[in-house]
Amino acid sequence: MAQADSRIIGSGTAASDKTVADVFAVFGGPAAFARTFGLKNPSTASEMKRRESISVGLWPAIVAEGAALNVEWLTYECLTLMHAKTSLLAGEIR
């Protein structure tokens, strides 16, 4: 299990400032993320990071592992906000 410090990792202090890259940083990068969440291929995690979109099916495990690591900002609400922002920037939501 990765060691995380919620005071250090992240692009900003508020949960609304967090990005998909911050989630990957909590778990030590794409390869460690893939191992932590049982992804068969690390490139799957790399693609999620590159696309700035984490599979919704992983969210429960991410939130649970974040809580175990005491990363207070890593919540369902935070994941939803970061993905909504990415969609807005890509012009997917009107």
mmCIF file of N, CA and C in Angstrom:
data_model
loop_
_atom_site.group_PDB
_atom_site.id
_atom_site.type_symbol
_atom_site.label_atom_id
_atom_site.label_comp_id
_atom_site.label_asym_id
_atom_site.label_seq_id
_atom_site.Cartn_x
_atom_site.Cartn_y
_atom_site.Cartn_z
ATOM 1 N N MET A 1 0.844 -1.170 0.000
ATOM 2 C CA MET A 1 0.000 0.000 0.000
ATOM 3 C C MET A 1 0.890 1.235 0.000
ATOM 4 N N ALA A 2 0.501 2.235 -0.778
ATOM 5 C CA ALA A 2 1.281 3.460 -0.902
ATOM 6 C C ALA A 2 1.168 4.301 0.359
ATOM 7 N N GLN A 3 2.182 5.104 0.590
ATOM 8 C CA GLN A 3 2.176 6.050 1.693
ATOM 9 C C GLN A 3 1.839 7.418 1.133
ATOM 10 N N ALA A 4 0.838 8.085 1.677
ATOM 11 C CA ALA A 4 0.450 9.389 1.159
ATOM 12 C C ALA A 4 0.305 10.377 2.295
ATOM 13 N N ASP A 5 0.532 11.627 1.986
ATOM 14 C CA ASP A 5 0.336 12.711 2.938
ATOM 15 C C ASP A 5 -0.534 13.742 2.255
ATOM 16 N N SER A 6 -1.781 13.850 2.683
ATOM 17 C CA SER A 6 -2.745 14.714 2.010
ATOM 18 C C SER A 6 -2.349 16.179 2.083
ATOM 19 N N ARG A 7 -1.432 16.554 2.946
ATOM 20 C CA ARG A 7 -1.003 17.947 3.015
ATOM 21 C C ARG A 7 -0.013 18.279 1.917
ATOM 22 N N ILE A 8 0.639 17.271 1.357
ATOM 23 C CA ILE A 8 1.685 17.519 0.376
ATOM 24 C C ILE A 8 1.203 17.262 -1.042
ATOM 25 N N ILE A 9 0.518 16.165 -1.257
ATOM 26 C CA ILE A 9 0.148 15.748 -2.607
ATOM 27 C C ILE A 9 -1.052 16.539 -3.089
ATOM 28 N N GLY A 10 -0.916 17.148 -4.249
ATOM 29 C CA GLY A 10 -2.051 17.804 -4.855
ATOM 30 C C GLY A 10 -1.715 19.127 -5.488
ATOM 31 N N SER A 11 -2.580 19.521 -6.402
ATOM 32 C CA SER A 11 -2.360 20.744 -7.144
ATOM 33 C C SER A 11 -2.850 21.969 -6.385
ATOM 34 N N GLY A 12 -3.690 21.782 -5.412
ATOM 35 C CA GLY A 12 -4.225 22.892 -4.642
ATOM 36 C C GLY A 12 -4.699 22.398 -3.300
ATOM 37 N N THR A 13 -5.148 23.305 -2.471
ATOM 38 C CA THR A 13 -5.547 22.903 -1.126
ATOM 39 C C THR A 13 -6.990 22.426 -1.040
ATOM 40 N N ALA A 14 -7.868 22.966 -1.867
ATOM 41 C CA ALA A 14 -9.278 22.577 -1.822
ATOM 42 C C ALA A 14 -9.514 21.342 -2.690
ATOM 43 N N ALA A 15 -10.491 20.537 -2.290
ATOM 44 C CA ALA A 15 -10.829 19.342 -3.067
ATOM 45 C C ALA A 15 -11.195 19.711 -4.498
ATOM 46 N N SER A 16 -11.801 20.876 -4.692
ATOM 47 C CA SER A 16 -12.199 21.294 -6.037
ATOM 48 C C SER A 16 -11.009 21.660 -6.917
ATOM 49 N N ASP A 17 -9.827 21.803 -6.334
ATOM 50 C CA ASP A 17 -8.615 22.118 -7.095
ATOM 51 C C ASP A 17 -7.879 20.873 -7.565
ATOM 52 N N LYS A 18 -8.293 19.719 -7.131
ATOM 53 C CA LYS A 18 -7.575 18.478 -7.432
ATOM 54 C C LYS A 18 -7.822 18.025 -8.865
ATOM 55 N N THR A 19 -6.869 17.267 -9.384
ATOM 56 C CA THR A 19 -6.948 16.764 -10.752
ATOM 57 C C THR A 19 -6.743 15.250 -10.757
ATOM 58 N N VAL A 20 -6.982 14.650 -11.900
ATOM 59 C CA VAL A 20 -6.737 13.214 -12.058
ATOM 60 C C VAL A 20 -5.266 12.914 -11.771
ATOM 61 N N ALA A 21 -4.378 13.794 -12.190
ATOM 62 C CA ALA A 21 -2.943 13.597 -11.924
ATOM 63 C C ALA A 21 -2.671 13.535 -10.422
ATOM 64 N N ASP A 22 -3.416 14.301 -9.625
ATOM 65 C CA ASP A 22 -3.251 14.258 -8.173
ATOM 66 C C ASP A 22 -3.633 12.898 -7.608
ATOM 67 N N VAL A 23 -4.675 12.288 -8.170
ATOM 68 C CA VAL A 23 -5.092 10.952 -7.727
ATOM 69 C C VAL A 23 -3.968 9.954 -7.993
ATOM 70 N N PHE A 24 -3.402 10.015 -9.177
ATOM 71 C CA PHE A 24 -2.301 9.103 -9.500
ATOM 72 C C PHE A 24 -1.091 9.357 -8.605
ATOM 73 N N ALA A 25 -0.842 10.601 -8.276
ATOM 74 C CA ALA A 25 0.288 10.936 -7.393
ATOM 75 C C ALA A 25 0.110 10.325 -6.009
ATOM 76 N N VAL A 26 -1.113 10.306 -5.518
ATOM 77 C CA VAL A 26 -1.381 9.707 -4.199
ATOM 78 C C VAL A 26 -0.912 8.260 -4.157
ATOM 79 N N PHE A 27 -1.125 7.550 -5.254
ATOM 80 C CA PHE A 27 -0.814 6.123 -5.287
ATOM 81 C C PHE A 27 0.551 5.809 -5.896
ATOM 82 N N GLY A 28 1.354 6.837 -6.169
ATOM 83 C CA GLY A 28 2.724 6.618 -6.621
ATOM 84 C C GLY A 28 2.909 6.515 -8.120
ATOM 85 N N GLY A 29 1.946 7.018 -8.888
ATOM 86 C CA GLY A 29 2.053 7.005 -10.345
ATOM 87 C C GLY A 29 1.238 5.889 -10.974
ATOM 88 N N PRO A 30 1.173 5.875 -12.308
ATOM 89 C CA PRO A 30 0.326 4.908 -13.007
ATOM 90 C C PRO A 30 0.659 3.440 -12.733
ATOM 91 N N ALA A 31 1.925 3.079 -12.689
ATOM 92 C CA ALA A 31 2.278 1.667 -12.468
ATOM 93 C C ALA A 31 1.847 1.213 -11.078
ATOM 94 N N ALA A 32 2.119 2.039 -10.077
ATOM 95 C CA ALA A 32 1.712 1.699 -8.705
ATOM 96 C C ALA A 32 0.192 1.704 -8.579
ATOM 97 N N PHE A 33 -0.477 2.638 -9.261
ATOM 98 C CA PHE A 33 -1.935 2.691 -9.280
ATOM 99 C C PHE A 33 -2.480 1.376 -9.841
ATOM 100 N N ALA A 34 -1.899 0.909 -10.947
ATOM 101 C CA ALA A 34 -2.344 -0.341 -11.569
ATOM 102 C C ALA A 34 -2.186 -1.515 -10.614
ATOM 103 N N ARG A 35 -1.059 -1.573 -9.918
ATOM 104 C CA ARG A 35 -0.843 -2.662 -8.948
ATOM 105 C C ARG A 35 -1.840 -2.565 -7.789
ATOM 106 N N THR A 36 -2.019 -1.357 -7.257
ATOM 107 C CA THR A 36 -2.912 -1.161 -6.109
ATOM 108 C C THR A 36 -4.332 -1.605 -6.415
ATOM 109 N N PHE A 37 -4.794 -1.321 -7.639
ATOM 110 C CA PHE A 37 -6.188 -1.597 -7.975
ATOM 111 C C PHE A 37 -6.376 -2.810 -8.884
ATOM 112 N N GLY A 38 -5.318 -3.626 -8.998
ATOM 113 C CA GLY A 38 -5.424 -4.898 -9.689
ATOM 114 C C GLY A 38 -5.648 -4.815 -11.188
ATOM 115 N N LEU A 39 -5.164 -3.745 -11.808
ATOM 116 C CA LEU A 39 -5.273 -3.645 -13.259
ATOM 117 C C LEU A 39 -4.231 -4.567 -13.882
ATOM 118 N N LYS A 40 -4.638 -5.341 -14.863
ATOM 119 C CA LYS A 40 -3.731 -6.327 -15.454
ATOM 120 C C LYS A 40 -2.607 -5.677 -16.237
ATOM 121 N N ASN A 41 -2.858 -4.512 -16.788
ATOM 122 C CA ASN A 41 -1.867 -3.857 -17.633
ATOM 123 C C ASN A 41 -1.625 -2.435 -17.137
ATOM 124 N N PRO A 42 -0.401 -2.089 -16.754
ATOM 125 C CA PRO A 42 -0.114 -0.728 -16.299
ATOM 126 C C PRO A 42 -0.440 0.334 -17.347
ATOM 127 N N SER A 43 -0.430 -0.044 -18.629
ATOM 128 C CA SER A 43 -0.740 0.959 -19.655
ATOM 129 C C SER A 43 -2.194 1.423 -19.557
ATOM 130 N N THR A 44 -3.058 0.600 -18.966
ATOM 131 C CA THR A 44 -4.445 1.018 -18.748
ATOM 132 C C THR A 44 -4.478 2.232 -17.826
ATOM 133 N N ALA A 45 -3.693 2.188 -16.750
ATOM 134 C CA ALA A 45 -3.622 3.314 -15.825
ATOM 135 C C ALA A 45 -2.978 4.521 -16.497
ATOM 136 N N SER A 46 -1.955 4.288 -17.283
ATOM 137 C CA SER A 46 -1.294 5.384 -17.999
ATOM 138 C C SER A 46 -2.272 6.092 -18.939
ATOM 139 N N GLU A 47 -3.105 5.310 -19.609
ATOM 140 C CA GLU A 47 -4.104 5.897 -20.504
ATOM 141 C C GLU A 47 -5.156 6.695 -19.729
ATOM 142 N N MET A 48 -5.573 6.186 -18.580
ATOM 143 C CA MET A 48 -6.532 6.931 -17.763
ATOM 144 C C MET A 48 -5.941 8.279 -17.367
ATOM 145 N N LYS A 49 -4.678 8.259 -16.962
ATOM 146 C CA LYS A 49 -4.022 9.509 -16.570
ATOM 147 C C LYS A 49 -3.906 10.444 -17.771
ATOM 148 N N ARG A 50 -3.484 9.922 -18.902
ATOM 149 C CA ARG A 50 -3.324 10.741 -20.099
ATOM 150 C C ARG A 50 -4.647 11.368 -20.538
ATOM 151 N N ARG A 51 -5.732 10.578 -20.481
ATOM 152 C CA ARG A 51 -7.054 11.067 -20.877
ATOM 153 C C ARG A 51 -7.711 11.912 -19.790
ATOM 154 N N GLU A 52 -7.113 11.913 -18.605
ATOM 155 C CA GLU A 52 -7.676 12.610 -17.441
ATOM 156 C C GLU A 52 -9.070 12.088 -17.119
ATOM 157 N N SER A 53 -9.196 10.752 -17.150
ATOM 158 C CA SER A 53 -10.481 10.111 -16.903
ATOM 159 C C SER A 53 -10.262 8.742 -16.270
ATOM 160 N N ILE A 54 -10.657 8.617 -15.013
ATOM 161 C CA ILE A 54 -10.517 7.357 -14.284
ATOM 162 C C ILE A 54 -11.841 6.599 -14.366
ATOM 163 N N SER A 55 -11.775 5.328 -14.693
ATOM 164 C CA SER A 55 -12.968 4.494 -14.802
ATOM 165 C C SER A 55 -13.819 4.577 -13.534
ATOM 166 N N VAL A 56 -15.093 4.852 -13.717
ATOM 167 C CA VAL A 56 -16.021 4.980 -12.587
ATOM 168 C C VAL A 56 -16.066 3.706 -11.754
ATOM 169 N N GLY A 57 -15.856 2.573 -12.389
ATOM 170 C CA GLY A 57 -15.859 1.304 -11.673
ATOM 171 C C GLY A 57 -14.771 1.201 -10.612
ATOM 172 N N LEU A 58 -13.724 2.001 -10.750
ATOM 173 C CA LEU A 58 -12.637 2.001 -9.767
ATOM 174 C C LEU A 58 -12.876 2.968 -8.612
ATOM 175 N N TRP A 59 -13.815 3.877 -8.760
ATOM 176 C CA TRP A 59 -14.009 4.922 -7.759
ATOM 177 C C TRP A 59 -14.224 4.394 -6.343
ATOM 178 N N PRO A 60 -15.065 3.368 -6.126
ATOM 179 C CA PRO A 60 -15.240 2.892 -4.743
ATOM 180 C C PRO A 60 -13.916 2.442 -4.113
ATOM 181 N N ALA A 61 -13.104 1.715 -4.866
ATOM 182 C CA ALA A 61 -11.818 1.259 -4.331
ATOM 183 C C ALA A 61 -10.867 2.432 -4.114
ATOM 184 N N ILE A 62 -10.888 3.411 -5.014
ATOM 185 C CA ILE A 62 -10.026 4.592 -4.871
ATOM 186 C C ILE A 62 -10.394 5.377 -3.626
ATOM 187 N N VAL A 63 -11.679 5.606 -3.424
ATOM 188 C CA VAL A 63 -12.130 6.344 -2.238
ATOM 189 C C VAL A 63 -11.779 5.573 -0.968
ATOM 190 N N ALA A 64 -11.984 4.270 -0.966
ATOM 191 C CA ALA A 64 -11.662 3.453 0.212
ATOM 192 C C ALA A 64 -10.168 3.466 0.510
ATOM 193 N N GLU A 65 -9.351 3.298 -0.518
ATOM 194 C CA GLU A 65 -7.898 3.298 -0.325
ATOM 195 C C GLU A 65 -7.402 4.685 0.092
ATOM 196 N N GLY A 66 -8.005 5.712 -0.486
ATOM 197 C CA GLY A 66 -7.669 7.079 -0.075
ATOM 198 C C GLY A 66 -7.965 7.309 1.398
ATOM 199 N N ALA A 67 -9.103 6.811 1.854
ATOM 200 C CA ALA A 67 -9.458 6.940 3.280
ATOM 201 C C ALA A 67 -8.460 6.174 4.146
ATOM 202 N N ALA A 68 -8.058 4.983 3.693
ATOM 203 C CA ALA A 68 -7.079 4.194 4.445
ATOM 204 C C ALA A 68 -5.738 4.911 4.542
ATOM 205 N N LEU A 69 -5.422 5.709 3.517
ATOM 206 C CA LEU A 69 -4.173 6.478 3.506
ATOM 207 C C LEU A 69 -4.329 7.845 4.161
ATOM 208 N N ASN A 70 -5.542 8.128 4.637
ATOM 209 C CA ASN A 70 -5.829 9.399 5.303
ATOM 210 C C ASN A 70 -5.739 10.591 4.354
ATOM 211 N N VAL A 71 -6.134 10.374 3.107
ATOM 212 C CA VAL A 71 -6.175 11.450 2.117
ATOM 213 C C VAL A 71 -7.605 11.993 2.135
ATOM 214 N N GLU A 72 -7.808 13.027 2.920
ATOM 215 C CA GLU A 72 -9.158 13.523 3.193
ATOM 216 C C GLU A 72 -9.874 14.065 1.966
ATOM 217 N N TRP A 73 -9.137 14.601 1.018
ATOM 218 C CA TRP A 73 -9.792 15.206 -0.143
ATOM 219 C C TRP A 73 -10.271 14.179 -1.161
ATOM 220 N N LEU A 74 -9.824 12.948 -1.070
ATOM 221 C CA LEU A 74 -10.144 11.938 -2.090
ATOM 222 C C LEU A 74 -11.510 11.311 -1.800
ATOM 223 N N THR A 75 -12.547 11.961 -2.321
ATOM 224 C CA THR A 75 -13.934 11.567 -2.086
ATOM 225 C C THR A 75 -14.656 11.394 -3.426
ATOM 226 N N TYR A 76 -15.862 10.841 -3.368
ATOM 227 C CA TYR A 76 -16.682 10.737 -4.573
ATOM 228 C C TYR A 76 -16.957 12.122 -5.147
ATOM 229 N N GLU A 77 -17.240 13.073 -4.280
ATOM 230 C CA GLU A 77 -17.517 14.435 -4.737
ATOM 231 C C GLU A 77 -16.318 15.012 -5.489
ATOM 232 N N CYS A 78 -15.141 14.823 -4.945
ATOM 233 C CA CYS A 78 -13.930 15.322 -5.588
ATOM 234 C C CYS A 78 -13.716 14.665 -6.946
ATOM 235 N N LEU A 79 -13.885 13.350 -7.019
ATOM 236 C CA LEU A 79 -13.733 12.641 -8.291
ATOM 237 C C LEU A 79 -14.747 13.149 -9.320
ATOM 238 N N THR A 80 -15.967 13.368 -8.879
ATOM 239 C CA THR A 80 -17.005 13.875 -9.775
ATOM 240 C C THR A 80 -16.646 15.257 -10.296
ATOM 241 N N LEU A 81 -16.210 16.143 -9.401
ATOM 242 C CA LEU A 81 -15.849 17.500 -9.807
ATOM 243 C C LEU A 81 -14.693 17.512 -10.797
ATOM 244 N N MET A 82 -13.662 16.722 -10.547
ATOM 245 C CA MET A 82 -12.505 16.748 -11.444
ATOM 246 C C MET A 82 -12.872 16.205 -12.827
ATOM 247 N N HIS A 83 -13.747 15.219 -12.875
ATOM 248 C CA HIS A 83 -14.143 14.675 -14.173
ATOM 249 C C HIS A 83 -15.102 15.627 -14.892
ATOM 250 N N ALA A 84 -15.944 16.310 -14.158
ATOM 251 C CA ALA A 84 -16.842 17.293 -14.771
ATOM 252 C C ALA A 84 -16.036 18.445 -15.365
ATOM 253 N N LYS A 85 -15.008 18.900 -14.649
ATOM 254 C CA LYS A 85 -14.156 19.982 -15.164
ATOM 255 C C LYS A 85 -13.455 19.550 -16.440
ATOM 256 N N THR A 86 -12.955 18.333 -16.475
ATOM 257 C CA THR A 86 -12.278 17.818 -17.663
ATOM 258 C C THR A 86 -13.244 17.789 -18.836
ATOM 259 N N SER A 87 -14.486 17.384 -18.595
ATOM 260 C CA SER A 87 -15.486 17.334 -19.657
ATOM 261 C C SER A 87 -15.829 18.730 -20.155
ATOM 262 N N LEU A 88 -15.938 19.683 -19.253
ATOM 263 C CA LEU A 88 -16.215 21.059 -19.640
ATOM 264 C C LEU A 88 -15.097 21.611 -20.506
ATOM 265 N N LEU A 89 -13.858 21.359 -20.110
ATOM 266 C CA LEU A 89 -12.725 21.858 -20.877
ATOM 267 C C LEU A 89 -12.661 21.227 -22.264
ATOM 268 N N ALA A 90 -13.119 19.991 -22.370
ATOM 269 C CA ALA A 90 -13.104 19.300 -23.656
ATOM 270 C C ALA A 90 -14.329 19.650 -24.507
ATOM 271 N N GLY A 91 -15.247 20.425 -23.932
ATOM 272 C CA GLY A 91 -16.441 20.824 -24.679
ATOM 273 C C GLY A 91 -17.491 19.744 -24.773
ATOM 274 N N GLU A 92 -17.443 18.763 -23.852
ATOM 275 C CA GLU A 92 -18.380 17.641 -23.921
ATOM 276 C C GLU A 92 -19.728 17.962 -23.292
ATOM 277 N N ILE A 93 -19.763 18.952 -22.398
ATOM 278 C CA ILE A 93 -21.013 19.291 -21.710
ATOM 279 C C ILE A 93 -21.475 20.657 -22.202
ATOM 280 N N ARG A 94 -22.725 20.763 -22.489
ATOM 281 C CA ARG A 94 -23.251 22.058 -22.960
ATOM 282 C C ARG A 94 -24.327 22.531 -22.040
#
